[in-house]
C-alpha cells in the first residue's frame, strides 16, 4: 500500500521568517528539535536519534528543493513512493500577522496517527528550545 500525504499547521510566536528559517534549513537548527544529531553533506541531511552509548537510529534525507525563507523539501531514503517528500514551509497568517510552520509528510495509512504524534512532539520541542 502506498504512502498518504499528511499536513500539520503549527502557529508560531514570531513574525520573523529569518528566525524560523534558522531552525528548519540547516543541520544546527534541526538538531535542536528533530534529532539528537544532524549533519549536512553534499545535498543531504543525516539524522541520528539516540546517544552514542545506546542503540542509535540513523536516517538520510536528500534535499530536493529550497526556497530561502519560504520552504525546504526533502525525501527520506526509505520512502517507497516517487512522489513522497517531507517539507517544512513558512507561511504568514493573514489573521494574526504571525507565521505558521506547515509540515507536509507522507506515511503509510496505518502510521498516520503515529506520524502526527511524532511531529507534534517535535514541534513542542521546537517551541521549548526556541520560543517559536
mmCIF file of N, CA, C and O in Angstrom, residues 51-125:
data_model
loop_
_atom_site.group_PDB
_atom_site.id
_atom_site.type_symbol
_atom_site.label_atom_id
_atom_site.label_comp_id
_atom_site.label_asym_id
_atom_site.label_seq_id
_atom_site.Cartn_x
_atom_site.Cartn_y
_atom_site.Cartn_z
ATOM 1 N N UNK A 51 21.773 8.135 21.827
ATOM 2 C CA UNK A 51 23.095 8.567 22.279
ATOM 3 C C UNK A 51 24.153 7.558 21.838
ATOM 4 O O UNK A 51 23.845 6.396 21.607
ATOM 5 N N UNK A 52 25.421 7.996 21.749
ATOM 6 C CA UNK A 52 26.484 7.091 21.280
ATOM 7 C C UNK A 52 26.597 5.799 22.101
ATOM 8 O O UNK A 52 27.020 4.780 21.581
ATOM 9 N N UNK A 53 26.232 5.826 23.362
ATOM 10 C CA UNK A 53 26.346 4.641 24.212
ATOM 11 C C UNK A 53 25.086 3.768 24.179
ATOM 12 O O UNK A 53 25.006 2.774 24.880
ATOM 13 N N UNK A 54 24.111 4.137 23.344
ATOM 14 C CA UNK A 54 22.873 3.358 23.225
ATOM 15 C C UNK A 54 22.691 2.919 21.770
ATOM 16 O O UNK A 54 23.470 3.294 20.896
ATOM 17 N N UNK A 55 21.635 2.189 21.544
ATOM 18 C CA UNK A 55 21.289 1.836 20.169
ATOM 19 C C UNK A 55 20.864 3.112 19.456
ATOM 20 O O UNK A 55 20.067 3.895 19.972
ATOM 21 N N UNK A 56 21.383 3.329 18.258
ATOM 22 C CA UNK A 56 21.093 4.548 17.509
ATOM 23 C C UNK A 56 20.356 4.213 16.228
ATOM 24 O O UNK A 56 20.530 3.148 15.655
ATOM 25 N N UNK A 57 19.542 5.163 15.772
ATOM 26 C CA UNK A 57 18.810 5.030 14.516
ATOM 27 C C UNK A 57 19.220 6.203 13.637
ATOM 28 O O UNK A 57 19.098 7.358 14.042
ATOM 29 N N UNK A 58 19.717 5.917 12.448
ATOM 30 C CA UNK A 58 20.165 6.963 11.526
ATOM 31 C C UNK A 58 19.381 6.854 10.222
ATOM 32 O O UNK A 58 19.229 5.775 9.669
ATOM 33 N N UNK A 59 18.881 7.992 9.768
ATOM 34 C CA UNK A 59 18.140 8.081 8.510
ATOM 35 C C UNK A 59 18.706 9.235 7.688
ATOM 36 O O UNK A 59 19.100 10.267 8.226
ATOM 37 N N UNK A 60 18.687 9.066 6.373
ATOM 38 C CA UNK A 60 19.197 10.086 5.465
ATOM 39 C C UNK A 60 18.049 10.667 4.652
ATOM 40 O O UNK A 60 17.184 9.945 4.169
ATOM 41 N N UNK A 61 18.076 11.982 4.527
ATOM 42 C CA UNK A 61 17.061 12.689 3.758
ATOM 43 C C UNK A 61 17.764 13.587 2.743
ATOM 44 O O UNK A 61 18.612 14.403 3.111
ATOM 45 N N UNK A 62 17.423 13.424 1.482
ATOM 46 C CA UNK A 62 18.027 14.212 0.406
ATOM 47 C C UNK A 62 17.250 15.511 0.223
ATOM 48 O O UNK A 62 16.018 15.504 0.178
ATOM 49 N N UNK A 63 17.971 16.599 0.115
ATOM 50 C CA UNK A 63 17.336 17.901 -0.113
ATOM 51 C C UNK A 63 16.925 17.970 -1.579
ATOM 52 O O UNK A 63 17.752 17.830 -2.475
ATOM 53 N N UNK A 64 15.635 18.157 -1.802
ATOM 54 C CA UNK A 64 15.094 18.216 -3.160
ATOM 55 C C UNK A 64 15.035 19.650 -3.661
ATOM 56 O O UNK A 64 15.406 19.949 -4.787
ATOM 57 N N UNK A 65 14.548 20.539 -2.790
ATOM 58 C CA UNK A 65 14.322 21.913 -3.226
ATOM 59 C C UNK A 65 14.320 22.833 -2.015
ATOM 60 O O UNK A 65 13.833 22.473 -0.954
ATOM 61 N N UNK A 66 14.874 24.011 -2.196
ATOM 62 C CA UNK A 66 14.889 25.027 -1.140
ATOM 63 C C UNK A 66 14.513 26.368 -1.751
ATOM 64 O O UNK A 66 15.026 26.729 -2.814
ATOM 65 N N UNK A 67 13.632 27.076 -1.084
ATOM 66 C CA UNK A 67 13.387 28.484 -1.393
ATOM 67 C C UNK A 67 13.617 29.230 -0.088
ATOM 68 O O UNK A 67 12.829 29.116 0.855
ATOM 69 N N UNK A 68 14.730 29.951 -0.024
ATOM 70 C CA UNK A 68 15.175 30.590 1.207
ATOM 71 C C UNK A 68 14.068 31.424 1.848
ATOM 72 O O UNK A 68 13.376 32.171 1.169
ATOM 73 N N UNK A 69 13.915 31.250 3.151
ATOM 74 C CA UNK A 69 12.922 31.922 3.987
ATOM 75 C C UNK A 69 11.494 31.517 3.652
ATOM 76 O O UNK A 69 10.548 32.141 4.107
ATOM 77 N N UNK A 70 11.330 30.458 2.845
ATOM 78 C CA UNK A 70 9.980 30.026 2.485
ATOM 79 C C UNK A 70 9.770 28.536 2.762
ATOM 80 O O UNK A 70 8.838 28.176 3.474
ATOM 81 N N UNK A 71 10.600 27.658 2.195
ATOM 82 C CA UNK A 71 10.423 26.224 2.456
ATOM 83 C C UNK A 71 11.678 25.429 2.143
ATOM 84 O O UNK A 71 12.543 25.872 1.387
ATOM 85 N N UNK A 72 11.741 24.252 2.744
ATOM 86 C CA UNK A 72 12.748 23.251 2.414
ATOM 87 C C UNK A 72 12.008 21.930 2.222
ATOM 88 O O UNK A 72 11.149 21.570 3.027
ATOM 89 N N UNK A 73 12.307 21.254 1.132
ATOM 90 C CA UNK A 73 11.653 19.987 0.795
ATOM 91 C C UNK A 73 12.736 18.910 0.684
ATOM 92 O O UNK A 73 13.748 19.106 0.032
ATOM 93 N N UNK A 74 12.480 17.787 1.362
ATOM 94 C CA UNK A 74 13.437 16.693 1.380
ATOM 95 C C UNK A 74 12.733 15.359 1.136
ATOM 96 O O UNK A 74 11.509 15.281 1.186
ATOM 97 N N UNK A 75 13.536 14.334 0.897
ATOM 98 C CA UNK A 75 12.992 12.993 0.655
ATOM 99 C C UNK A 75 13.807 11.987 1.465
ATOM 100 O O UNK A 75 15.024 11.900 1.303
ATOM 101 N N UNK A 76 13.117 11.249 2.341
ATOM 102 C CA UNK A 76 13.770 10.196 3.110
ATOM 103 C C UNK A 76 14.154 9.045 2.185
ATOM 104 O O UNK A 76 13.424 8.730 1.241
ATOM 105 N N UNK A 77 15.259 8.407 2.480
ATOM 106 C CA UNK A 77 15.705 7.244 1.702
ATOM 107 C C UNK A 77 14.686 6.105 1.715
ATOM 108 O O UNK A 77 14.600 5.347 0.768
ATOM 109 N N UNK A 78 13.928 5.992 2.786
ATOM 110 C CA UNK A 78 13.025 4.848 2.926
ATOM 111 C C UNK A 78 11.656 5.049 2.285
ATOM 112 O O UNK A 78 10.847 4.126 2.251
ATOM 113 N N UNK A 79 11.354 6.222 1.765
ATOM 114 C CA UNK A 79 10.064 6.415 1.104
ATOM 115 C C UNK A 79 9.946 5.458 -0.076
ATOM 116 O O UNK A 79 10.871 5.330 -0.872
ATOM 117 N N UNK A 80 8.796 4.838 -0.196
ATOM 118 C CA UNK A 80 8.556 3.914 -1.297
ATOM 119 C C UNK A 80 8.078 4.641 -2.549
ATOM 120 O O UNK A 80 8.446 4.293 -3.653
ATOM 121 N N UNK A 81 7.242 5.639 -2.378
ATOM 122 C CA UNK A 81 6.646 6.363 -3.496
ATOM 123 C C UNK A 81 7.623 7.398 -4.062
ATOM 124 O O UNK A 81 8.307 8.096 -3.316
ATOM 125 N N UNK A 82 7.651 7.512 -5.371
ATOM 126 C CA UNK A 82 8.474 8.531 -6.021
ATOM 127 C C UNK A 82 7.969 9.942 -5.712
ATOM 128 O O UNK A 82 8.743 10.883 -5.682
ATOM 129 N N UNK A 83 6.664 10.087 -5.471
ATOM 130 C CA UNK A 83 6.073 11.393 -5.220
ATOM 131 C C UNK A 83 6.226 11.848 -3.767
ATOM 132 O O UNK A 83 6.002 13.003 -3.451
ATOM 133 N N UNK A 84 6.575 10.941 -2.871
ATOM 134 C CA UNK A 84 6.636 11.254 -1.445
ATOM 135 C C UNK A 84 7.809 12.177 -1.123
ATOM 136 O O UNK A 84 8.879 12.077 -1.707
ATOM 137 N N UNK A 85 7.577 13.097 -0.191
ATOM 138 C CA UNK A 85 8.592 14.013 0.308
ATOM 139 C C UNK A 85 8.163 14.482 1.686
ATOM 140 O O UNK A 85 7.063 14.178 2.138
ATOM 141 N N UNK A 86 9.011 15.219 2.356
ATOM 142 C CA UNK A 86 8.596 15.931 3.554
ATOM 143 C C UNK A 86 9.074 17.357 3.420
ATOM 144 O O UNK A 86 10.101 17.623 2.801
ATOM 145 N N UNK A 87 8.268 18.257 3.921
ATOM 146 C CA UNK A 87 8.521 19.670 3.684
ATOM 147 C C UNK A 87 8.178 20.469 4.928
ATOM 148 O O UNK A 87 7.226 20.158 5.645
ATOM 149 N N UNK A 88 8.959 21.513 5.156
ATOM 150 C CA UNK A 88 8.659 22.496 6.188
ATOM 151 C C UNK A 88 8.536 23.831 5.478
ATOM 152 O O UNK A 88 9.487 24.291 4.831
ATOM 153 N N UNK A 89 7.348 24.425 5.557
ATOM 154 C CA UNK A 89 7.034 25.644 4.813
ATOM 155 C C UNK A 89 6.623 26.745 5.796
ATOM 156 O O UNK A 89 5.840 26.511 6.708
ATOM 157 N N UNK A 90 7.156 27.935 5.581
ATOM 158 C CA UNK A 90 6.815 29.099 6.400
ATOM 159 C C UNK A 90 5.756 29.897 5.657
ATOM 160 O O UNK A 90 5.964 30.292 4.508
ATOM 161 N N UNK A 91 4.620 30.130 6.320
ATOM 162 C CA UNK A 91 3.548 30.936 5.717
ATOM 163 C C UNK A 91 3.062 31.968 6.717
ATOM 164 O O UNK A 91 3.007 31.693 7.920
ATOM 165 N N UNK A 92 2.689 33.117 6.224
ATOM 166 C CA UNK A 92 2.199 34.195 7.072
ATOM 167 C C UNK A 92 0.692 34.046 7.267
ATOM 168 O O UNK A 92 -0.056 33.865 6.311
ATOM 169 N N UNK A 93 0.266 34.134 8.523
ATOM 170 C CA UNK A 93 -1.157 34.089 8.829
ATOM 171 C C UNK A 93 -1.758 35.466 8.584
ATOM 172 O O UNK A 93 -1.283 36.469 9.119
ATOM 173 N N UNK A 94 -2.792 35.515 7.767
ATOM 174 C CA UNK A 94 -3.446 36.795 7.490
ATOM 175 C C UNK A 94 -4.217 37.298 8.700
ATOM 176 O O UNK A 94 -4.399 38.494 8.873
ATOM 177 N N UNK A 95 -4.636 36.373 9.563
ATOM 178 C CA UNK A 95 -5.420 36.764 10.746
ATOM 179 C C UNK A 95 -4.543 37.363 11.848
ATOM 180 O O UNK A 95 -4.913 38.361 12.452
ATOM 181 N N UNK A 96 -3.401 36.755 12.114
ATOM 182 C CA UNK A 96 -2.579 37.190 13.252
ATOM 183 C C UNK A 96 -1.334 37.964 12.846
ATOM 184 O O UNK A 96 -0.691 38.573 13.685
ATOM 185 N N UNK A 97 -0.972 37.927 11.573
ATOM 186 C CA UNK A 97 0.250 38.532 11.066
ATOM 187 C C UNK A 97 1.491 37.790 11.552
ATOM 188 O O UNK A 97 2.602 38.202 11.313
ATOM 189 N N UNK A 98 1.307 36.699 12.292
ATOM 190 C CA UNK A 98 2.417 35.852 12.715
ATOM 191 C C UNK A 98 2.634 34.794 11.643
ATOM 192 O O UNK A 98 1.882 34.698 10.682
ATOM 193 N N UNK A 99 3.649 33.977 11.858
ATOM 194 C CA UNK A 99 3.961 32.928 10.897
ATOM 195 C C UNK A 99 3.422 31.586 11.348
ATOM 196 O O UNK A 99 3.261 31.337 12.542
ATOM 197 N N UNK A 100 3.159 30.733 10.384
ATOM 198 C CA UNK A 100 2.797 29.340 10.634
ATOM 199 C C UNK A 100 3.865 28.468 9.989
ATOM 200 O O UNK A 100 4.421 28.820 8.946
ATOM 201 N N UNK A 101 4.140 27.341 10.617
ATOM 202 C CA UNK A 101 5.020 26.345 10.028
ATOM 203 C C UNK A 101 4.124 25.221 9.545
ATOM 204 O O UNK A 101 3.393 24.619 10.329
ATOM 205 N N UNK A 102 4.150 24.973 8.251
ATOM 206 C CA UNK A 102 3.335 23.928 7.645
ATOM 207 C C UNK A 102 4.241 22.725 7.380
ATOM 208 O O UNK A 102 5.200 22.828 6.616
ATOM 209 N N UNK A 103 3.926 21.615 8.022
ATOM 210 C CA UNK A 103 4.677 20.379 7.833
ATOM 211 C C UNK A 103 3.886 19.488 6.888
ATOM 212 O O UNK A 103 2.699 19.224 7.121
ATOM 213 N N UNK A 104 4.530 19.024 5.844
ATOM 214 C CA UNK A 104 3.939 18.046 4.935
ATOM 215 C C UNK A 104 4.808 16.802 5.009
ATOM 216 O O UNK A 104 6.032 16.893 4.983
ATOM 217 N N UNK A 105 4.169 15.654 5.115
ATOM 218 C CA UNK A 105 4.902 14.393 5.205
ATOM 219 C C UNK A 105 4.065 13.308 4.547
ATOM 220 O O UNK A 105 2.878 13.511 4.264
ATOM 221 N N UNK A 106 4.669 12.192 4.292
ATOM 222 C CA UNK A 106 3.990 11.036 3.722
ATOM 223 C C UNK A 106 4.235 9.835 4.621
ATOM 224 O O UNK A 106 5.312 9.691 5.188
ATOM 225 N N UNK A 107 3.231 8.993 4.756
ATOM 226 C CA UNK A 107 3.380 7.768 5.538
ATOM 227 C C UNK A 107 2.329 6.755 5.076
ATOM 228 O O UNK A 107 1.398 7.090 4.356
ATOM 229 N N UNK A 108 2.507 5.539 5.527
ATOM 230 C CA UNK A 108 1.521 4.507 5.244
ATOM 231 C C UNK A 108 0.247 4.825 6.029
ATOM 232 O O UNK A 108 0.317 5.365 7.135
ATOM 233 N N UNK A 109 -0.925 4.508 5.482
ATOM 234 C CA UNK A 109 -2.186 4.842 6.156
ATOM 235 C C UNK A 109 -2.264 4.352 7.605
ATOM 236 O O UNK A 109 -2.807 5.057 8.456
ATOM 237 N N UNK A 110 -1.679 3.216 7.900
ATOM 238 C CA UNK A 110 -1.706 2.689 9.268
ATOM 239 C C UNK A 110 -0.832 3.497 10.226
ATOM 240 O O UNK A 110 -0.966 3.352 11.443
ATOM 241 N N UNK A 111 0.055 4.333 9.700
ATOM 242 C CA UNK A 111 1.003 5.074 10.531
ATOM 243 C C UNK A 111 0.635 6.542 10.726
ATOM 244 O O UNK A 111 1.391 7.288 11.356
ATOM 245 N N UNK A 112 -0.491 6.982 10.205
ATOM 246 C CA UNK A 112 -0.853 8.405 10.246
ATOM 247 C C UNK A 112 -0.868 8.947 11.668
ATOM 248 O O UNK A 112 -0.270 9.994 11.947
ATOM 249 N N UNK A 113 -1.528 8.269 12.592
ATOM 250 C CA UNK A 113 -1.597 8.769 13.968
ATOM 251 C C UNK A 113 -0.211 8.849 14.601
ATOM 252 O O UNK A 113 0.112 9.817 15.300
ATOM 253 N N UNK A 114 0.630 7.844 14.349
ATOM 254 C CA UNK A 114 1.981 7.837 14.909
ATOM 255 C C UNK A 114 2.821 8.976 14.347
ATOM 256 O O UNK A 114 3.563 9.636 15.082
ATOM 257 N N UNK A 115 2.711 9.226 13.051
ATOM 258 C CA UNK A 115 3.495 10.300 12.426
ATOM 259 C C UNK A 115 3.024 11.662 12.925
ATOM 260 O O UNK A 115 3.836 12.545 13.209
ATOM 261 N N UNK A 116 1.718 11.835 13.056
ATOM 262 C CA UNK A 116 1.198 13.102 13.598
ATOM 263 C C UNK A 116 1.707 13.326 15.028
ATOM 264 O O UNK A 116 2.109 14.433 15.382
ATOM 265 N N UNK A 117 1.691 12.280 15.835
ATOM 266 C CA UNK A 117 2.177 12.395 17.210
ATOM 267 C C UNK A 117 3.674 12.717 17.227
ATOM 268 O O UNK A 117 4.132 13.558 18.002
ATOM 269 N N UNK A 118 4.431 12.071 16.357
ATOM 270 C CA UNK A 118 5.863 12.347 16.261
ATOM 271 C C UNK A 118 6.116 13.808 15.912
ATOM 272 O O UNK A 118 6.924 14.494 16.550
ATOM 273 N N UNK A 119 5.410 14.313 14.898
ATOM 274 C CA UNK A 119 5.577 15.717 14.513
ATOM 275 C C UNK A 119 5.117 16.655 15.623
ATOM 276 O O UNK A 119 5.751 17.685 15.877
ATOM 277 N N UNK A 120 4.009 16.339 16.279
ATOM 278 C CA UNK A 120 3.543 17.189 17.370
ATOM 279 C C UNK A 120 4.575 17.253 18.493
ATOM 280 O O UNK A 120 4.809 18.325 19.064
ATOM 281 N N UNK A 121 5.221 16.127 18.801
ATOM 282 C CA UNK A 121 6.282 16.120 19.815
ATOM 283 C C UNK A 121 7.474 16.956 19.360
ATOM 284 O O UNK A 121 8.052 17.712 20.145
ATOM 285 N N UNK A 122 7.852 16.827 18.083
ATOM 286 C CA UNK A 122 8.953 17.624 17.547
ATOM 287 C C UNK A 122 8.627 19.115 17.616
ATOM 288 O O UNK A 122 9.470 19.931 17.995
ATOM 289 N N UNK A 123 7.410 19.473 17.256
ATOM 290 C CA UNK A 123 7.006 20.876 17.270
ATOM 291 C C UNK A 123 6.961 21.427 18.692
ATOM 292 O O UNK A 123 7.283 22.602 18.919
ATOM 293 N N UNK A 124 6.603 20.602 19.643
ATOM 294 C CA UNK A 124 6.642 21.011 21.050
ATOM 295 C C UNK A 124 8.095 21.285 21.472
ATOM 296 O O UNK A 124 8.371 22.264 22.167
ATOM 297 N N UNK A 125 9.032 20.429 21.035
ATOM 298 C CA UNK A 125 10.454 20.667 21.318
ATOM 299 C C UNK A 125 10.935 21.948 20.652
ATOM 300 O O UNK A 125 11.706 22.713 21.231
#
